[in-house]
């Protein structure tokens, strides 16, 4: 019940396209849903986050869509750029602990 | 502002040698502290977390241990390293309140040879 399932495992997108990464959870007690971006050899960095009382949050080219009834949330990267090529992790928080998805390796082709 | 420091950045150690990785946080009090390990191309595995001095919870039984001797210091140790201990080790902190994200350190690349 503590799992967060992330898909796809890898994603290749052309420059200018939309990248979409999906996550699903079971535990309705989760109260915070962040997304992290990790470049090779670096620690993950918080990219954008949402709370379950909001259905969408947008920051620049990055948008989180949250569907509470379906227990799913997704990251949309608009106008994807080669610099967006990284590994993305979704996560869900409960009682000061984050449960991470398995990660998505995004490659944006120039 | 809060900052997290983790060192060393890279480490090559022989099998059977001891290990000590250190992590410190500045600019906050009573943070929650975490140690994660990431195998090449894999996800994040929680190893230990701490909500206060001397309070350590272990998620995965192994030959690693953690200690929190000071409020903003978190140490990952091993008495004898195994080849399987190789990986990318990440320290992270979060505020003591619920519903917050983590801030990760820059990581330590450990290679056991």
Coordinates of N, CA and C in Angstrom, one line a residue:
Chain A
X1 N 0.8 -1.2 0.0 CA 0.0 0.0 0.0 C 0.9 1.3 0.0
X2 N 2.1 1.1 0.3 CA 3.0 2.2 0.4 C 3.7 2.5 -1.0
X3 N 3.5 1.6 -2.0 CA 4.2 1.7 -3.2 C 3.6 2.9 -4.1
X4 N 4.5 3.4 -4.9 CA 4.2 4.4 -5.9 C 4.7 3.8 -7.2
X5 N 3.8 3.5 -8.1 CA 4.2 2.9 -9.4 C 4.3 4.0 -10.5
X6 N 5.5 4.0 -11.1 CA 5.9 5.0 -12.1 C 6.1 4.4 -13.4
X7 N 5.6 5.1 -14.5 CA 5.8 4.6 -15.8 C 5.8 5.8 -16.8
X8 N 6.5 5.7 -17.9 CA 7.3 4.5 -18.4 C 8.7 4.5 -17.7
X9 N 9.4 3.4 -17.9 CA 10.7 3.3 -17.3 C 11.7 4.2 -18.1
X10 N 11.5 4.4 -19.4 CA 12.3 5.2 -20.2 C 11.4 5.9 -21.3
X11 N 11.8 7.1 -21.7 CA 11.0 7.9 -22.6 C 11.9 8.7 -23.5
X12 N 11.6 8.6 -24.8 CA 12.4 9.4 -25.8 C 11.4 10.3 -26.5
X13 N 11.8 11.6 -26.5 CA 10.9 12.6 -27.0 C 11.7 13.5 -27.9
X14 N 11.1 14.0 -29.0 CA 11.8 15.0 -29.9 C 11.8 16.3 -29.2
X15 N 12.8 17.1 -29.5 CA 12.8 18.5 -29.0 C 11.5 19.2 -29.4
X16 N 10.9 19.9 -28.5 CA 9.7 20.7 -28.7 C 8.4 19.8 -28.4
X17 N 8.6 18.6 -28.2 CA 7.5 17.7 -27.9 C 7.1 17.8 -26.4
X18 N 6.0 17.0 -26.1 CA 5.5 16.9 -24.7 C 5.9 15.6 -24.1
X19 N 6.6 15.7 -22.9 CA 7.0 14.5 -22.2 C 5.9 14.3 -21.1
X20 N 5.4 13.1 -21.0 CA 4.4 12.7 -19.9 C 4.9 11.5 -19.1
X21 N 5.0 11.7 -17.9 CA 5.4 10.6 -17.0 C 4.2 10.4 -16.0
X22 N 3.9 9.2 -15.7 CA 2.7 8.9 -14.9 C 3.1 8.1 -13.6
X23 N 2.3 8.4 -12.6 CA 2.5 7.7 -11.3 C 1.2 7.4 -10.7
X24 N 1.1 6.2 -10.0 CA -0.1 5.8 -9.4 C 0.2 5.3 -7.9
X25 N -0.7 5.6 -7.0 CA -0.5 5.2 -5.6 C -1.8 4.6 -5.1
X26 N -1.6 3.9 -3.9 CA -2.8 3.2 -3.3 C -3.2 3.9 -2.0
X27 N -2.3 4.4 -1.3 CA -2.6 4.9 0.1 C -3.2 6.3 0.0
X28 N -4.4 6.4 0.3 CA -5.1 7.7 0.2 C -4.7 8.7 1.3
X29 N -3.8 8.3 2.2 CA -3.3 9.1 3.3 C -2.1 10.0 2.9
X30 N -1.6 9.7 1.7 CA -0.5 10.5 1.2 C -0.9 11.9 1.1
X31 N -0.1 12.9 1.5 CA -0.5 14.3 1.6 C 0.4 15.3 0.8
X32 N 1.3 14.8 0.1 CA 2.2 15.7 -0.6 C 2.9 14.9 -1.7
X33 N 2.9 15.4 -3.0 CA 3.4 14.6 -4.1 C 4.4 15.5 -4.9
X34 N 5.7 15.2 -4.6 CA 6.7 16.0 -5.3 C 7.3 15.2 -6.5
X35 N 7.9 15.9 -7.4 CA 8.6 15.3 -8.5 C 10.1 15.8 -8.4
X36 N 11.0 14.9 -8.7 CA 12.4 15.2 -8.6 C 13.0 14.9 -10.0
X37 N 14.1 15.8 -10.2 CA 14.8 15.7 -11.5 C 16.3 15.3 -11.1
X38 N 16.9 14.3 -11.7 CA 18.2 13.9 -11.4 C 19.1 13.8 -12.6
X39 N 20.2 14.6 -12.6 CA 21.1 14.5 -13.7 C 22.2 13.5 -13.3
X40 N 22.9 12.9 -14.2 CA 23.9 11.9 -13.9 C 25.0 12.4 -12.9
X41 N 25.2 11.6 -11.9 CA 26.3 12.0 -10.9 C 25.8 13.1 -9.9
X42 N 24.6 13.5 -10.0 CA 24.1 14.5 -9.1 C 23.0 13.9 -8.2
X43 N 22.7 14.6 -7.1 CA 21.6 14.3 -6.3 C 20.3 14.7 -6.9
X44 N 19.2 14.1 -6.6 CA 17.9 14.5 -7.1 C 17.5 15.9 -6.6
X45 N 16.9 16.7 -7.4 CA 16.5 18.1 -7.0 C 15.0 18.2 -7.2
X46 N 14.4 18.8 -6.2 CA 12.9 19.0 -6.3 C 12.6 19.9 -7.5
X47 N 11.6 19.4 -8.3 CA 11.3 20.1 -9.5 C 9.9 20.8 -9.3
X48 N 9.0 20.2 -8.8 CA 7.6 20.7 -8.6 C 6.9 19.8 -7.7
X49 N 5.9 20.3 -7.0 CA 5.2 19.5 -6.0 C 3.7 19.9 -6.0
X50 N 2.8 19.0 -5.5 CA 1.4 19.3 -5.4 C 0.8 18.7 -4.2
X51 N -0.2 19.3 -3.7 CA -0.9 18.7 -2.5 C -2.3 18.2 -3.1
X52 N -2.9 17.2 -2.4 CA -4.0 16.5 -3.0 C -5.3 17.3 -3.1
X53 N -5.3 18.5 -2.6 CA -6.5 19.4 -2.7 C -6.5 20.2 -3.9
X54 N -5.4 20.0 -4.8 CA -5.3 20.8 -6.0 C -5.2 19.8 -7.2
X55 N -5.8 20.1 -8.3 CA -5.9 19.2 -9.4 C -4.8 19.5 -10.4
X56 N -4.2 20.7 -10.4 CA -3.1 21.0 -11.3 C -2.2 22.1 -10.8
X57 N -1.0 21.9 -11.1 CA 0.0 23.0 -10.7 C 1.0 23.1 -11.8
X58 N 1.2 24.4 -12.2 CA 2.1 24.7 -13.3 C 3.2 25.6 -12.9
X59 N 4.4 25.2 -13.3 CA 5.6 26.1 -13.1 C 6.4 26.1 -14.4
X60 N 6.3 27.2 -15.1 CA 7.0 27.2 -16.4 C 6.5 26.2 -17.3
X61 N 7.4 25.4 -17.8 CA 7.1 24.3 -18.8 C 6.6 23.0 -18.1
X62 N 6.7 23.0 -16.8 CA 6.4 21.8 -16.0 C 5.0 21.9 -15.3
X63 N 4.2 20.9 -15.5 CA 2.8 20.8 -14.9 C 2.6 19.5 -14.3
X64 N 2.1 19.5 -13.1 CA 1.6 18.3 -12.4 C 0.1 18.3 -12.6
X65 N -0.4 17.1 -13.1 CA -1.9 16.9 -13.1 C -2.2 15.8 -12.0
X66 N -3.2 16.1 -11.2 CA -3.5 15.2 -10.0 C -4.9 14.8 -10.1
X67 N -5.1 13.5 -10.1 CA -6.5 12.9 -10.1 C -6.7 12.1 -8.9
X68 N -7.3 12.8 -7.9 CA -7.5 12.1 -6.6 C -8.3 10.9 -6.6
X69 N -9.4 10.9 -7.4 CA -10.3 9.8 -7.4 C -9.6 8.6 -8.1
X70 N -8.8 8.8 -9.0 CA -8.1 7.7 -9.7 C -6.8 7.3 -9.0
X71 N -6.4 8.1 -8.0 CA -5.1 7.9 -7.3 C -4.0 7.9 -8.3
X72 N -3.9 8.9 -9.1 CA -2.9 9.0 -10.1 C -2.4 10.5 -10.3
X73 N -1.2 10.7 -10.6 CA -0.7 12.0 -10.9 C 0.4 11.9 -11.9
X74 N 0.6 13.0 -12.7 CA 1.5 12.9 -13.8 C 2.2 14.2 -13.9
X75 N 3.4 14.1 -14.6 CA 4.2 15.2 -14.9 C 4.2 15.4 -16.4
X76 N 3.9 16.7 -16.8 CA 3.9 17.0 -18.2 C 5.0 18.1 -18.4
X77 N 5.9 17.8 -19.3 CA 7.0 18.7 -19.7 C 6.7 19.2 -21.1
X78 N 6.3 20.5 -21.2 CA 5.9 21.1 -22.5 C 7.2 21.6 -23.1
X79 N 7.1 21.6 -24.5 CA 8.3 22.1 -25.3 C 9.6 21.5 -24.7
X80 N 9.6 20.2 -24.7 CA 10.8 19.5 -24.1 C 12.1 19.9 -24.8
X81 N 13.1 20.1 -24.0 CA 14.4 20.5 -24.5 C 15.5 19.4 -24.2
X82 N 16.6 19.4 -25.0 CA 17.6 18.4 -24.7 C 18.2 18.5 -23.2
X83 N 18.2 19.8 -22.7 CA 18.6 20.0 -21.3 C 17.7 19.4 -20.3
X84 N 16.5 18.9 -20.7 CA 15.6 18.2 -19.8 C 15.9 16.8 -19.7
X85 N 16.8 16.3 -20.5 CA 17.2 14.9 -20.4 C 17.8 14.6 -19.0
X86 N 17.1 13.7 -18.3 CA 17.5 13.4 -17.0 C 16.6 12.2 -16.5
X87 N 16.8 11.8 -15.3 CA 15.9 10.8 -14.7 C 14.9 11.5 -13.8
X88 N 13.7 11.2 -13.9 CA 12.6 11.9 -13.1 C 12.0 10.9 -12.1
X89 N 11.8 11.3 -10.9 CA 11.2 10.4 -9.9 C 10.0 11.1 -9.4
X90 N 8.9 10.4 -9.3 CA 7.7 10.9 -8.5 C 7.8 10.4 -7.1
X91 N 7.1 11.0 -6.2 CA 7.1 10.5 -4.8 C 5.8 10.9 -4.2
X92 N 5.6 10.3 -3.0 CA 4.4 10.6 -2.2 C 4.8 10.6 -0.8
X93 N 4.3 11.5 0.0 CA 4.7 11.7 1.4 C 3.6 11.3 2.3
X94 N 4.1 10.6 3.4 CA 3.2 10.3 4.5 C 4.0 10.2 5.8
X95 N 3.6 11.0 6.8 CA 4.3 11.0 8.1 C 5.8 11.2 7.9
X96 N 6.1 12.3 7.2 CA 7.5 12.7 7.1 C 8.4 11.8 6.3
X97 N 7.8 10.8 5.6 CA 8.6 9.9 4.7 C 8.1 9.9 3.3
X98 N 9.0 10.0 2.4 CA 8.7 10.0 1.0 C 8.8 8.5 0.5
X99 N 7.9 8.1 -0.3 CA 8.0 6.9 -1.0 C 8.2 7.3 -2.5
X100 N 9.3 6.8 -3.1 CA 9.6 7.2 -4.4 C 9.2 6.1 -5.5
X101 N 8.8 6.6 -6.6 CA 8.6 5.8 -7.8 C 10.0 5.3 -8.3
X102 N 10.0 4.4 -9.2 CA 11.2 3.7 -9.7 C 12.0 4.6 -10.7
X103 N 11.5 5.7 -11.1 CA 12.2 6.6 -12.0 C 11.9 6.4 -13.5
X104 N 12.0 7.5 -14.2 CA 11.9 7.5 -15.7 C 13.1 8.2 -16.3
X105 N 13.8 7.5 -17.2 CA 14.9 8.1 -17.8 C 14.4 8.8 -19.1
X106 N 14.4 10.1 -19.1 CA 13.9 10.9 -20.2 C 15.1 11.3 -21.1
X107 N 14.9 11.1 -22.4 CA 15.9 11.5 -23.4 C 15.2 12.4 -24.4
X108 N 15.6 13.7 -24.5 CA 15.1 14.6 -25.5 C 16.0 14.7 -26.6
X109 N 15.6 14.3 -27.8 CA 16.5 14.3 -29.0 C 16.5 15.7 -29.6
X110 N 17.7 16.2 -30.0 CA 17.8 17.6 -30.6 C 17.2 17.7 -32.0
Chain B
X1 N 19.5 30.6 4.4 CA 19.0 29.5 3.7 C 19.6 28.2 4.1
X2 N 18.9 27.2 3.9 CA 19.4 25.9 4.3 C 20.3 25.2 3.2
X3 N 21.4 24.6 3.7 CA 22.3 23.9 2.8 C 22.6 22.6 3.4
X4 N 22.9 21.6 2.5 CA 23.3 20.3 2.9 C 24.7 20.0 2.3
X5 N 25.6 19.5 3.1 CA 26.9 19.1 2.7 C 27.1 17.6 2.8
X6 N 27.7 17.0 1.8 CA 28.0 15.6 1.9 C 29.4 15.4 1.3
X7 N 30.1 14.6 2.0 CA 31.5 14.3 1.5 C 32.0 12.9 2.0
X8 N 32.9 12.3 1.2 CA 33.5 12.8 0.0 C 32.6 12.7 -1.2
X9 N 33.0 13.2 -2.3 CA 32.2 13.1 -3.6 C 32.5 11.7 -4.2
X10 N 33.7 11.2 -4.1 CA 34.0 9.9 -4.7 C 34.9 9.2 -3.7
X11 N 34.8 7.9 -3.7 CA 35.6 7.1 -2.8 C 35.8 5.7 -3.3
X12 N 37.0 5.2 -3.3 CA 37.3 3.9 -3.8 C 37.9 3.2 -2.6
X13 N 37.3 2.1 -2.2 CA 37.7 1.4 -1.0 C 37.9 -0.1 -1.2
X14 N 38.8 -0.8 -0.6 CA 39.0 -2.2 -0.8 C 37.9 -3.0 0.0
X15 N 37.6 -4.1 -0.4 CA 36.7 -5.0 0.3 C 37.3 -5.3 1.7
X16 N 36.4 -5.2 2.7 CA 36.8 -5.4 4.1 C 37.3 -4.2 4.8
X17 N 37.4 -3.1 4.1 CA 37.8 -1.8 4.8 C 36.6 -1.1 5.4
X18 N 36.9 -0.3 6.4 CA 35.7 0.5 7.0 C 35.3 1.6 6.1
X19 N 34.1 2.2 6.5 CA 33.5 3.3 5.7 C 33.0 4.3 6.7
X20 N 33.2 5.6 6.3 CA 32.5 6.6 7.1 C 32.2 7.8 6.1
X21 N 30.9 8.0 5.9 CA 30.4 9.1 5.1 C 29.7 10.1 6.0
X22 N 29.9 11.3 5.7 CA 29.4 12.3 6.6 C 28.5 13.3 5.9
X23 N 27.4 13.7 6.6 CA 26.5 14.7 6.0 C 26.1 15.7 7.1
X24 N 26.1 16.9 6.7 CA 25.7 18.0 7.6 C 24.8 18.9 7.0
X25 N 23.9 19.5 7.8 CA 22.9 20.4 7.3 C 23.1 21.7 8.0
X26 N 23.0 22.8 7.3 CA 23.1 24.1 7.9 C 21.8 24.9 7.7
X27 N 21.5 25.8 8.6 CA 20.4 26.8 8.5 C 19.0 26.3 8.9
X28 N 19.0 25.2 9.6 CA 17.8 24.6 10.1 C 18.0 23.9 11.4
X29 N 16.9 23.7 12.2 CA 17.0 22.9 13.4 C 16.1 21.7 13.4
X30 N 16.6 20.7 14.0 CA 15.8 19.4 14.2 C 15.3 18.9 12.8
X31 N 16.2 18.8 11.9 CA 15.7 18.3 10.6 C 15.6 16.8 10.6
X32 N 14.7 16.2 9.8 CA 14.7 14.8 9.5 C 15.9 14.5 8.6
X33 N 16.6 13.5 8.8 CA 17.8 13.1 8.0 C 17.6 11.7 7.4
X34 N 18.1 11.6 6.2 CA 18.0 10.3 5.5 C 19.2 9.9 4.8
X35 N 19.5 8.6 4.7 CA 20.5 8.1 3.8 C 19.8 7.2 2.8
X36 N 20.1 7.4 1.6 CA 19.7 6.6 0.4 C 20.8 6.0 -0.3
X37 N 20.6 4.9 -1.0 CA 21.6 4.3 -1.9 C 20.9 4.1 -3.2
X38 N 21.7 4.4 -4.3 CA 21.2 4.3 -5.6 C 22.2 3.5 -6.4
X39 N 21.8 2.3 -6.8 CA 22.6 1.5 -7.7 C 22.5 2.1 -9.1
X40 N 23.5 1.8 -10.0 CA 23.6 2.4 -11.3 C 22.3 2.1 -12.1
X41 N 21.7 3.2 -12.5 CA 20.5 3.1 -13.4 C 19.3 2.6 -12.6
X42 N 19.3 2.7 -11.3 CA 18.2 2.2 -10.5 C 17.6 3.3 -9.7
X43 N 16.6 2.9 -8.9 CA 15.9 3.8 -8.1 C 16.5 4.1 -6.8
X44 N 15.8 4.8 -5.9 CA 16.3 5.2 -4.6 C 15.9 4.3 -3.5
X45 N 16.9 3.7 -2.8 CA 16.6 2.8 -1.7 C 16.9 3.5 -0.4
X46 N 15.9 3.6 0.4 CA 16.1 4.2 1.8 C 16.8 3.2 2.6
X47 N 17.9 3.7 3.2 CA 18.7 2.9 4.1 C 18.4 3.2 5.6
X48 N 18.5 4.5 6.0 CA 18.3 4.9 7.3 C 17.6 6.3 7.3
X49 N 16.8 6.5 8.4 CA 16.3 7.9 8.6 C 16.3 8.2 10.1
X50 N 16.4 9.5 10.4 CA 16.5 9.9 11.8 C 15.6 11.1 12.0
X51 N 14.9 11.1 13.1 CA 14.0 12.3 13.4 C 14.6 13.1 14.6
X52 N 15.8 12.6 15.1 CA 16.4 13.4 16.2 C 17.7 12.8 16.6
X53 N 18.5 13.5 17.4 CA 19.8 13.0 17.9 C 19.6 11.6 18.5
X54 N 20.5 10.7 18.0 CA 20.5 9.3 18.6 C 19.3 8.4 18.1
X55 N 18.4 9.0 17.3 CA 17.2 8.2 16.9 C 17.4 7.8 15.4
X56 N 17.6 6.5 15.3 CA 17.9 6.0 13.9 C 17.0 4.8 13.6
X57 N 16.4 4.9 12.5 CA 15.5 3.8 12.0 C 16.2 3.2 10.8
X58 N 16.2 1.9 10.7 CA 16.8 1.2 9.6 C 15.8 0.5 8.8
X59 N 15.9 0.7 7.5 CA 14.9 0.2 6.6 C 15.4 -1.1 5.9
X60 N 16.7 -1.3 5.8 CA 17.2 -2.5 5.1 C 18.3 -3.1 6.0
X61 N 18.1 -4.4 6.4 CA 19.2 -5.0 7.2 C 20.4 -5.3 6.3
X62 N 21.6 -4.9 6.8 CA 22.8 -5.0 6.0 C 24.0 -4.7 6.9
X63 N 25.1 -4.6 6.3 CA 26.3 -4.4 7.2 C 26.6 -2.9 7.3
X64 N 25.7 -2.0 7.0 CA 25.8 -0.6 7.2 C 25.1 -0.1 8.5
X65 N 25.6 1.0 9.1 CA 25.0 1.5 10.2 C 25.0 3.0 10.1
X66 N 24.2 3.7 10.8 CA 24.1 5.2 10.8 C 24.1 5.7 12.2
X67 N 24.6 6.9 12.4 CA 24.6 7.6 13.7 C 24.3 9.0 13.5
X68 N 23.7 9.6 14.5 CA 23.4 11.1 14.5 C 23.9 11.6 15.8
X69 N 25.2 12.0 15.8 CA 25.8 12.5 17.1 C 25.4 13.9 17.4
X70 N 25.0 14.7 16.4 CA 24.6 16.1 16.6 C 23.3 16.3 15.8
X71 N 22.6 17.4 16.1 CA 21.3 17.6 15.5 C 21.4 17.7 14.0
X72 N 22.5 18.2 13.4 CA 22.5 18.4 12.0 C 23.6 17.6 11.3
X73 N 24.0 16.5 12.0 CA 25.1 15.7 11.4 C 24.6 14.2 11.4
X74 N 24.8 13.6 10.2 CA 24.3 12.2 10.0 C 25.5 11.5 9.4
X75 N 25.8 10.3 9.9 CA 27.0 9.6 9.5 C 26.6 8.2 9.1
X76 N 27.1 7.8 8.0 CA 26.9 6.4 7.5 C 28.2 5.6 7.6
X77 N 28.1 4.5 8.2 CA 29.4 3.7 8.5 C 29.2 2.2 8.2
X78 N 30.4 1.6 8.0 CA 30.5 0.2 7.9 C 31.8 -0.3 8.5
X79 N 31.8 -1.4 9.1 CA 33.0 -1.9 9.7 C 33.8 -2.7 8.6
X80 N 33.1 -3.4 7.7 CA 33.8 -4.1 6.7 C 33.0 -4.0 5.4
X81 N 33.5 -3.4 4.4 CA 32.7 -3.2 3.2 C 32.7 -4.5 2.3
X82 N 31.6 -4.6 1.6 CA 31.4 -5.7 0.7 C 31.3 -5.1 -0.7
X83 N 31.6 -6.0 -1.7 CA 31.5 -5.5 -3.1 C 30.1 -4.9 -3.4
X84 N 29.1 -5.6 -2.8 CA 27.7 -5.2 -3.0 C 27.4 -3.8 -2.4
X85 N 28.3 -3.3 -1.6 CA 28.1 -1.9 -1.1 C 28.4 -0.8 -2.0
X86 N 28.9 -1.1 -3.2 CA 29.2 -0.1 -4.2 C 27.9 0.6 -4.6
X87 N 27.9 1.9 -4.9 CA 26.8 2.6 -5.3 C 26.9 4.1 -5.1
X88 N 25.8 4.7 -5.3 CA 25.8 6.2 -5.1 C 25.0 6.5 -3.9
X89 N 25.6 7.0 -2.9 CA 25.0 7.3 -1.6 C 24.5 8.7 -1.5
X90 N 23.3 8.9 -1.1 CA 22.7 10.2 -1.0 C 22.2 10.5 0.4
X91 N 22.6 11.7 0.9 CA 22.0 12.1 2.2 C 20.9 13.1 1.8
X92 N 19.9 13.2 2.6 CA 18.8 14.2 2.4 C 18.3 14.7 3.7
X93 N 17.6 15.8 3.7 CA 17.0 16.3 4.9 C 15.6 16.9 4.5
X94 N 14.8 16.9 5.5 CA 13.5 17.6 5.4 C 13.1 18.3 6.7
X95 N 12.2 19.3 6.6 CA 11.8 19.9 7.8 C 11.1 18.9 8.7
X96 N 11.0 19.2 10.0 CA 10.3 18.3 10.9 C 8.8 18.2 10.7
X97 N 8.2 19.2 10.0 CA 6.8 19.1 9.8 C 6.5 18.1 8.7
X98 N 5.2 17.6 8.7 CA 4.8 16.7 7.7 C 4.5 17.3 6.4
X99 N 4.4 16.5 5.3 CA 4.0 17.0 4.0 C 5.1 18.0 3.4
X100 N 6.3 17.6 3.5 CA 7.4 18.4 2.9 C 8.3 17.5 2.1
X101 N 8.9 18.1 1.1 CA 9.8 17.3 0.3 C 11.2 17.2 0.9
X102 N 12.1 16.5 0.3 CA 13.4 16.3 0.8 C 14.3 17.2 -0.1
X103 N 15.4 17.6 0.6 CA 16.5 18.2 -0.2 C 17.7 17.3 -0.1
X104 N 18.2 16.9 -1.3 CA 19.3 15.9 -1.3 C 20.7 16.6 -1.4
X105 N 21.7 15.9 -0.8 CA 23.0 16.3 -1.0 C 23.5 15.9 -2.4
X106 N 24.8 16.2 -2.7 CA 25.3 16.0 -4.0 C 25.8 14.5 -4.2
X107 N 25.8 13.7 -3.2 CA 26.0 12.3 -3.3 C 27.5 11.9 -3.2
X108 N 27.7 10.7 -2.8 CA 29.1 10.1 -2.8 C 29.0 8.8 -3.6
X109 N 29.9 8.8 -4.6 CA 30.1 7.6 -5.4 C 31.1 6.7 -4.8
X110 N 30.6 5.5 -4.3 CA 31.4 4.6 -3.6 C 31.7 3.4 -4.5
X111 N 32.9 3.1 -4.7 CA 33.3 1.9 -5.4 C 34.1 1.0 -4.5
X112 N 33.6 -0.2 -4.3 CA 34.3 -1.2 -3.5 C 35.1 -2.1 -4.4
X113 N 36.4 -2.3 -4.2 CA 37.2 -3.1 -5.2 C 37.9 -4.2 -4.4

